[in-house]
Coordinates of C-alpha atoms in Angstrom, one line a residue:
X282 CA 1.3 22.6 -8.2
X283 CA 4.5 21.5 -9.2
X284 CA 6.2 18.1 -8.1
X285 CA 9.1 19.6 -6.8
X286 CA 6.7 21.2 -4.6
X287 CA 6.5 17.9 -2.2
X288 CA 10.2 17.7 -1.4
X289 CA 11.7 17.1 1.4
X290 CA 15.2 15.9 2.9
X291 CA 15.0 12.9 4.5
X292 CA 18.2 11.5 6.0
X293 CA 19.0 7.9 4.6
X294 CA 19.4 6.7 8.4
X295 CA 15.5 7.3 8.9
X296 CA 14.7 4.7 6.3
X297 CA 13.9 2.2 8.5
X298 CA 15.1 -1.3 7.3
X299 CA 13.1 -3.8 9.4
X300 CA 9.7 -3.7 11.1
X301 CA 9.3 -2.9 15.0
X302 CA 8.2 -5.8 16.9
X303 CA 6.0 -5.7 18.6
X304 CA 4.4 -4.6 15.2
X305 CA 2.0 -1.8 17.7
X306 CA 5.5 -0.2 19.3
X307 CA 6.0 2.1 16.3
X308 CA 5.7 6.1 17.2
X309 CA 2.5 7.3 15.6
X310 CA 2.6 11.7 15.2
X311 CA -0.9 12.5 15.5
X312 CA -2.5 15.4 13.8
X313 CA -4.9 17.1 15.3
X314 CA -6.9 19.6 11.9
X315 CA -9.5 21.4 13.8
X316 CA -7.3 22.7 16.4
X317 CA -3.7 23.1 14.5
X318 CA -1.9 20.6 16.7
X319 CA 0.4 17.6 16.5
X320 CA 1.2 15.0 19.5
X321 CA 3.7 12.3 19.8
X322 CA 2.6 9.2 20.8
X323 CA 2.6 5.3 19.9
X324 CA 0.6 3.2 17.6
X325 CA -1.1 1.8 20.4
X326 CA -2.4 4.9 21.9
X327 CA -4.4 5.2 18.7
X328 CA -7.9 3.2 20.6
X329 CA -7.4 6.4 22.9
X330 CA -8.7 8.6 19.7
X331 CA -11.0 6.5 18.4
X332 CA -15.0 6.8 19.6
X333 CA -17.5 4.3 19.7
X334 CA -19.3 4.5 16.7
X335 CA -16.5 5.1 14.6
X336 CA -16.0 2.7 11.5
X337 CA -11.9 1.6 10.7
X338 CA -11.9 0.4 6.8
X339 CA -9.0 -1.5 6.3
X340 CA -7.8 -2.9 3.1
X341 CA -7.6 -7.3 3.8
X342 CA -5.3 -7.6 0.3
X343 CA -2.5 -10.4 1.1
X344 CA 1.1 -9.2 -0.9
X345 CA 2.3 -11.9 -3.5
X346 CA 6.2 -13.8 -2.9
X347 CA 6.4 -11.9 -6.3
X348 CA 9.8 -11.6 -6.8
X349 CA 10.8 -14.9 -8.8
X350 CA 13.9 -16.2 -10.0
X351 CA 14.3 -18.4 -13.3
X352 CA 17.1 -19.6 -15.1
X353 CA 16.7 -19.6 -18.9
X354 CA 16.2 -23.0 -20.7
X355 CA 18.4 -24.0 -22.2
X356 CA 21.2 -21.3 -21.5
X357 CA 21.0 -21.5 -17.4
X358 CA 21.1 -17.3 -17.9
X359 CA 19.8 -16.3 -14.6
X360 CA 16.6 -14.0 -14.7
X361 CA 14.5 -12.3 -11.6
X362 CA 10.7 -12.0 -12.4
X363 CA 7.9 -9.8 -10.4
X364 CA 4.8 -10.5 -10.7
X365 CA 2.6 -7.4 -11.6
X366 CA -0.9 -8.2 -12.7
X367 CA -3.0 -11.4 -13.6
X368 CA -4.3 -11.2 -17.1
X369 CA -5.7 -14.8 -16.9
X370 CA -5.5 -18.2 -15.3
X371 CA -1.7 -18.8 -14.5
X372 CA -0.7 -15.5 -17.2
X373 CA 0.8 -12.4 -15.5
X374 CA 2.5 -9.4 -16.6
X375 CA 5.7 -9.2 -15.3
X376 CA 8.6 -6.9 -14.9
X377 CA 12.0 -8.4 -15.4
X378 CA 15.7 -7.8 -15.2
X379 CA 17.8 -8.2 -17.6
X380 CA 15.3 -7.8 -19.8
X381 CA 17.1 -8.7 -23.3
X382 CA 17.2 -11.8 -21.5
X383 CA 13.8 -12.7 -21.6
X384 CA 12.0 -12.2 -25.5
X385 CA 9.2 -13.8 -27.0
X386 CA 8.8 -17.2 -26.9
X387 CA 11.8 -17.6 -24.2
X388 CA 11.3 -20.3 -21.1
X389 CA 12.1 -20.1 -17.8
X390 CA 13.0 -23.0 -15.4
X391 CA 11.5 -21.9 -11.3
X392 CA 12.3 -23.5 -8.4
X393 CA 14.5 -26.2 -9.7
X394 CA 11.4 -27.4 -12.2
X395 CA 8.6 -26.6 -9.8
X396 CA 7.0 -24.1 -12.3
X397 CA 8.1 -23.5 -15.7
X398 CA 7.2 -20.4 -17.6
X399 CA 7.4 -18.6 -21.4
X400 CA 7.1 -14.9 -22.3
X401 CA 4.3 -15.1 -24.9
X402 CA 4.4 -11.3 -25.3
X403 CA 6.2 -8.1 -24.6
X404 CA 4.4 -4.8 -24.3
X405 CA 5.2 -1.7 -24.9
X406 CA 6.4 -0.1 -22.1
X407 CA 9.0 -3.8 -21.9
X408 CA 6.9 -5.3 -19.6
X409 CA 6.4 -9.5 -20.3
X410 CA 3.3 -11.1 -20.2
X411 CA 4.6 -15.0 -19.3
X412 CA 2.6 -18.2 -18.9
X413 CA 3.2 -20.6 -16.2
X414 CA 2.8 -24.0 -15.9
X415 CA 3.3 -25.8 -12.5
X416 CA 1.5 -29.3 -11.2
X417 CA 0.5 -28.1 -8.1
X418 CA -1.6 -25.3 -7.3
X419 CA 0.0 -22.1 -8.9
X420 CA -0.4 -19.8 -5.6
X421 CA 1.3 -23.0 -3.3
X422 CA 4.3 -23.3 -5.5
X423 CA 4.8 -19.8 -5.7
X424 CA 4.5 -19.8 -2.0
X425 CA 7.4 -22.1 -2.2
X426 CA 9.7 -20.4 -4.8
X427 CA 9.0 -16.6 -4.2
X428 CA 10.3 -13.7 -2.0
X429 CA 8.6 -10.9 -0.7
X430 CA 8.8 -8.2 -3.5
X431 CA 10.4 -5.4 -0.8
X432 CA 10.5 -1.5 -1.8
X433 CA 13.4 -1.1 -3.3
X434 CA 14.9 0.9 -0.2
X435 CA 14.8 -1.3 2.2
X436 CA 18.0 -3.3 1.9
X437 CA 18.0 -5.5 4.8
X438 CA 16.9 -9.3 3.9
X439 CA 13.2 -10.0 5.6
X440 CA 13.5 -12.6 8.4
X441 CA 9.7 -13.6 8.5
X442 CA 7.4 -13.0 5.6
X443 CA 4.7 -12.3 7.5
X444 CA 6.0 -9.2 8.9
X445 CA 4.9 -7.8 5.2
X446 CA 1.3 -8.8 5.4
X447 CA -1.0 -7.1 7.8
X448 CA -2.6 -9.5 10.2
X449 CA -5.9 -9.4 8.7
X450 CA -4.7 -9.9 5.1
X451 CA -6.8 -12.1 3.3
X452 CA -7.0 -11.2 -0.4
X453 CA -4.3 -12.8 -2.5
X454 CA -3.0 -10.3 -5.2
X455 CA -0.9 -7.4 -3.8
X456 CA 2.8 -6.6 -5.3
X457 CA 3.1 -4.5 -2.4
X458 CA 1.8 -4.2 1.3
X459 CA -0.5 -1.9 2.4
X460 CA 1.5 -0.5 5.0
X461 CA -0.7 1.6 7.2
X462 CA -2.0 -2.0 8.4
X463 CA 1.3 -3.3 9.5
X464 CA 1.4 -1.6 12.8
X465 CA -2.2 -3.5 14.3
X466 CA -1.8 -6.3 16.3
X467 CA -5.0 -8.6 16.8
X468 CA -4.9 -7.7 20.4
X469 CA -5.3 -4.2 19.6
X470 CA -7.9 -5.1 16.8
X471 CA -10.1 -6.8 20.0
X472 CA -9.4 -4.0 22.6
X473 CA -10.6 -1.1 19.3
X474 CA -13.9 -3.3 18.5
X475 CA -14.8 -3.9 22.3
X476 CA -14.7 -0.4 22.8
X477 CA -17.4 -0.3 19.9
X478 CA -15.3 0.7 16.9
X479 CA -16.3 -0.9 14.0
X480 CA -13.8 -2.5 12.1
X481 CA -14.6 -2.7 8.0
X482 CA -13.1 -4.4 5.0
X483 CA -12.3 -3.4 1.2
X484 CA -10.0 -5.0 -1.1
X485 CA -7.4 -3.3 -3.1
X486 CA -4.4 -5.1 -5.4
X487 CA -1.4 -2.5 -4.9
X488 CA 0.3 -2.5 -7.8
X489 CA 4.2 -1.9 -8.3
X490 CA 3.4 1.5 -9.4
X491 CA 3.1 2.7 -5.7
X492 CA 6.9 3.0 -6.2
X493 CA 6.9 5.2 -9.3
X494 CA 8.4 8.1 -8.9
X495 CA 6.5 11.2 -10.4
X496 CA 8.3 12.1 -13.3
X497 CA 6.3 15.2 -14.5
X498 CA 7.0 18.8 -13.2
X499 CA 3.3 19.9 -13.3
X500 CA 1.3 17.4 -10.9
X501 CA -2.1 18.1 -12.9
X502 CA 0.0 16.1 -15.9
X503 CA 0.7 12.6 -14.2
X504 CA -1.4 9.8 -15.0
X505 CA -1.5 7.2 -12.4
X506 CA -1.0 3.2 -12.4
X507 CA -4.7 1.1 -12.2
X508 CA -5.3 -1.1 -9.1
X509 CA -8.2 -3.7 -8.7
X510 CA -10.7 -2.8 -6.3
X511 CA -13.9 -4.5 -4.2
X512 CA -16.3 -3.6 -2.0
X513 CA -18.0 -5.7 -0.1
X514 CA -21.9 -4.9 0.3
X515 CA -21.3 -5.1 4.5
X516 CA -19.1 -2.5 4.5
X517 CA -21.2 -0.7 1.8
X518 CA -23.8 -0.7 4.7
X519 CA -21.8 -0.1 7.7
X520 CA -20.2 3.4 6.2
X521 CA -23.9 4.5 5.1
X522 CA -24.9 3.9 9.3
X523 CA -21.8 5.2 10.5
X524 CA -22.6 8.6 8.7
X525 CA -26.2 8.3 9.4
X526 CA -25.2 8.6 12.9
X527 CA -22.7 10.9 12.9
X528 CA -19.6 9.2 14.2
X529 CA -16.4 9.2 11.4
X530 CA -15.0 7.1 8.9
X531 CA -11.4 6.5 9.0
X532 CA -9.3 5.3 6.7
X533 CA -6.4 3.2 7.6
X534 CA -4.0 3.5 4.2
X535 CA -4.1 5.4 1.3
X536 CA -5.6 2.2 -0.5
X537 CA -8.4 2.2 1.9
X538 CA -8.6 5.9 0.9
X539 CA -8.2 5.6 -2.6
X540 CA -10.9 2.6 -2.8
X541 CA -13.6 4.8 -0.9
X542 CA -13.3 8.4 -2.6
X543 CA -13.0 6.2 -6.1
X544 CA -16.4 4.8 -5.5
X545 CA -17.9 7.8 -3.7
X546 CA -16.4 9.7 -6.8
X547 CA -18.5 7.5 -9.2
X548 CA -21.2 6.7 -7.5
X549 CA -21.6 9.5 -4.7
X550 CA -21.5 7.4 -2.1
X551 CA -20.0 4.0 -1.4
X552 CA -21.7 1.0 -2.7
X553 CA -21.2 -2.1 -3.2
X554 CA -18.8 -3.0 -6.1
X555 CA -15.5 -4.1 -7.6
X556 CA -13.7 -2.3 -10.1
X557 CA -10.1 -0.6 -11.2
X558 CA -9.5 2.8 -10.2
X559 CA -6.7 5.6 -11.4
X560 CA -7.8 8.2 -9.3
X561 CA -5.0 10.6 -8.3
X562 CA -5.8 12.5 -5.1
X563 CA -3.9 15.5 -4.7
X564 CA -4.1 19.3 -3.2
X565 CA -7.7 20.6 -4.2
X566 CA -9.3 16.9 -4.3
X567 CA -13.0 17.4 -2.5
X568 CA -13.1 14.4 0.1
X569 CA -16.7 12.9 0.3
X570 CA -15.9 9.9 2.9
X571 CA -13.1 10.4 5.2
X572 CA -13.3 11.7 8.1
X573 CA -9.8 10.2 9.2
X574 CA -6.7 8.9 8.2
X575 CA -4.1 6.8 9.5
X576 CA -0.8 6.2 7.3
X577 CA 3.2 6.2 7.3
X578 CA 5.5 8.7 6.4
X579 CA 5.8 8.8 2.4
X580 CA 8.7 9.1 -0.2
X581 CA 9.5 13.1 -1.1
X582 CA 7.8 14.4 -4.5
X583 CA 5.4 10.7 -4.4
X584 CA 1.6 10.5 -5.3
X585 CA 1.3 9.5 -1.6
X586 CA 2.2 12.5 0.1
X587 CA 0.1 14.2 -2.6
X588 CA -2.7 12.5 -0.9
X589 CA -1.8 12.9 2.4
X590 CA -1.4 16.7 1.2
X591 CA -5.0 17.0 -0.2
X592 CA -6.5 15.5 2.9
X593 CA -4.7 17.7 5.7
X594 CA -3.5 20.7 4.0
X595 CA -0.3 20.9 2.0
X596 CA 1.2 23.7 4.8
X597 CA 0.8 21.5 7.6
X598 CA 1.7 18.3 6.0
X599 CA 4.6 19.8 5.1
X600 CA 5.6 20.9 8.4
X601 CA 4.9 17.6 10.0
X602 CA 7.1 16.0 7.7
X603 CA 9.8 19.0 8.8
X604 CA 9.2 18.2 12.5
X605 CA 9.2 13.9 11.8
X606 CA 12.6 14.3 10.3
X607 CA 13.7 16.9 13.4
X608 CA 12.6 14.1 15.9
X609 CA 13.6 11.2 14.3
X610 CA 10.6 9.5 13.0
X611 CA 11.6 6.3 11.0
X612 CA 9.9 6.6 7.4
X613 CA 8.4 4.3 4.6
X614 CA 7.1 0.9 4.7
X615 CA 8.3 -0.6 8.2
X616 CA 8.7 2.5 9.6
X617 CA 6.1 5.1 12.2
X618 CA 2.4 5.8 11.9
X619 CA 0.9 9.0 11.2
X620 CA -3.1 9.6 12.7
X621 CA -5.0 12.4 10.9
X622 CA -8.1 13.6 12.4

């Protein structure tokens, strides 16, 4: 398949700018495989498709204040840092604009002093790898000094941070929210478990390279980024009964996704484990673990609607993205919900 395959026009006014409060008021399109269908509805409608029995994974990864801003020492140059990966203790790889500004051995001045860093290496694709020294605890002060690291269309300054994390985040490590998350409210978490819907955790980093943009015509030729992933040996357990007795597995993101069908991939069925994962799911990928899907509306020609593609059908997907556009959904991060069953 080619990339250009998984365009669509999307009018800039449907990017939607800032979240829905409250966060379960969002329009959710469901679609509806076995019979062909698609309904309108809202997020929290979705407990009315969900069984007893069924098992919600749900990725708990808490998004980094990534974005950080340092003035060089000793020339006061302003630099903006984001945080991509850990290597070690208090060592990240970074990306970082202007990046002439910021060479080997350079240091960086954060938070008026609170945290000082210096590139000790630059790779090859110009990414820095910078050390950081800070008195406090590293993930405080950062708390302090950072900004959430925002998709790069959404323009509109976040009022509360915590409108980027889901409310079960727990994980510190992401450079981007797991959107799909966004719209539950703990409310509607306790209505979906008291109606006997279990509710299960995995853990998956997003990295920055959820933004990439395909860049290769033939899709069988892109090579995707590698996120950390764990799973925990409860959930391990709770997707083996929840297929034993014949209710579905639903996942909400395409992190959650990506974490199961890695494993399953590896291991035929989901275990207990941690690892990193490049798997690119696309049209012609052979599902192992999902029985559902619940996810937002994804950028044109993007590994994401690739997935979302594979797992529905690439006529159909296509299609509801044609009739979401026609009535107005708003798309991306902070914008409506999509349910596939």
């Amino acid at each position: 398949m080619k990339t250009s395959d998984f365009y669509y026009n999307l009018p800039e006014e449907l990017i939607a700018q800032t979240p829905v409060e409250p966060r379960d008021s969002s329009r959710m399109l469901v679609v509806d495989r076995k019979n062909d269908k698609i309904e309108h509805k809202h997020f929290y409608d979705v407990i009315d498709y969900l069984n007893e029995g069924d098992t919600l994974i749900v990725n708990d990864s808490r998004v980094l204040p990534a974005r950080i801003f340092g003035t060089k020492v000793p020339t006061g140059a302003h630099v903006e840092f984001l945080l991509l990966k850990q290597k070690e203790d208090k060592v990240w790889e970074t990306l970082v604009k202007p990046g002439k500004k910021a060479r080997s051995g350079d240091s960086f001045s954060f938070g008026n002093g609170l945290m000082e860093g210096t590139i000790i290496d630059v790779l090859e694709d110009g990414n820095r790898v910078i050390e950081f020294k800070c008195e406090n605890n590293f993930y405080e002060t950062l708390d302090k000094i950072g900004q959430m690291p925002l998709p790069p269309y959404i323009h509109e300054k976040l009022q509360d941070k915590e409108r980027y994390q889901t409310v079960y985040s727990n994980e510190l490590g992401s450079a981007a929210a797991p959107t799909a998350g966004l719209h539950f409210t703990e409310e509607l978490l306790d209505k979906i478990k008291a109606k006997g819907v279990n509710i299960g955790y995995v853990t998956l980093h997003v990295g920055l390279g959820t933004f990439r943009p395909v860049k290769v015509d033939d899709v069988n030729n892109h090579k995707m980024h590698s996120e950390h992933y764990q799973v925990p040996k409860e959930t391990a357990e709770l997707i083996a009964q929840t297929k034993k007795n014949g209710k579905r597995v639903i996942a909400v993101g395409t992190t959650s996704c990506r974490t199961l069908e890695s494993v399953a991939k590896e291991h035929r069925e989901v275990i207990p484990c941690d690892g990193w994962t490049d798997i690119f799911i696309y049209p012609g990928f052979e599902f192992k673990v999902l029985d559902g899907l619940i996810t937002n509306f994804h950028l044109p020609e993007s590994t994401l609607i690739m997935l979302v593609s594979a797992f529905a059908g690439y006529d159909r997907i296509m299609n509801v993205y044609k009739t979401a556009v026609e009535e107005r959904y708003r798309f991306f991060s902070f914008g409506d919900s999509m349910m596939i069953l």
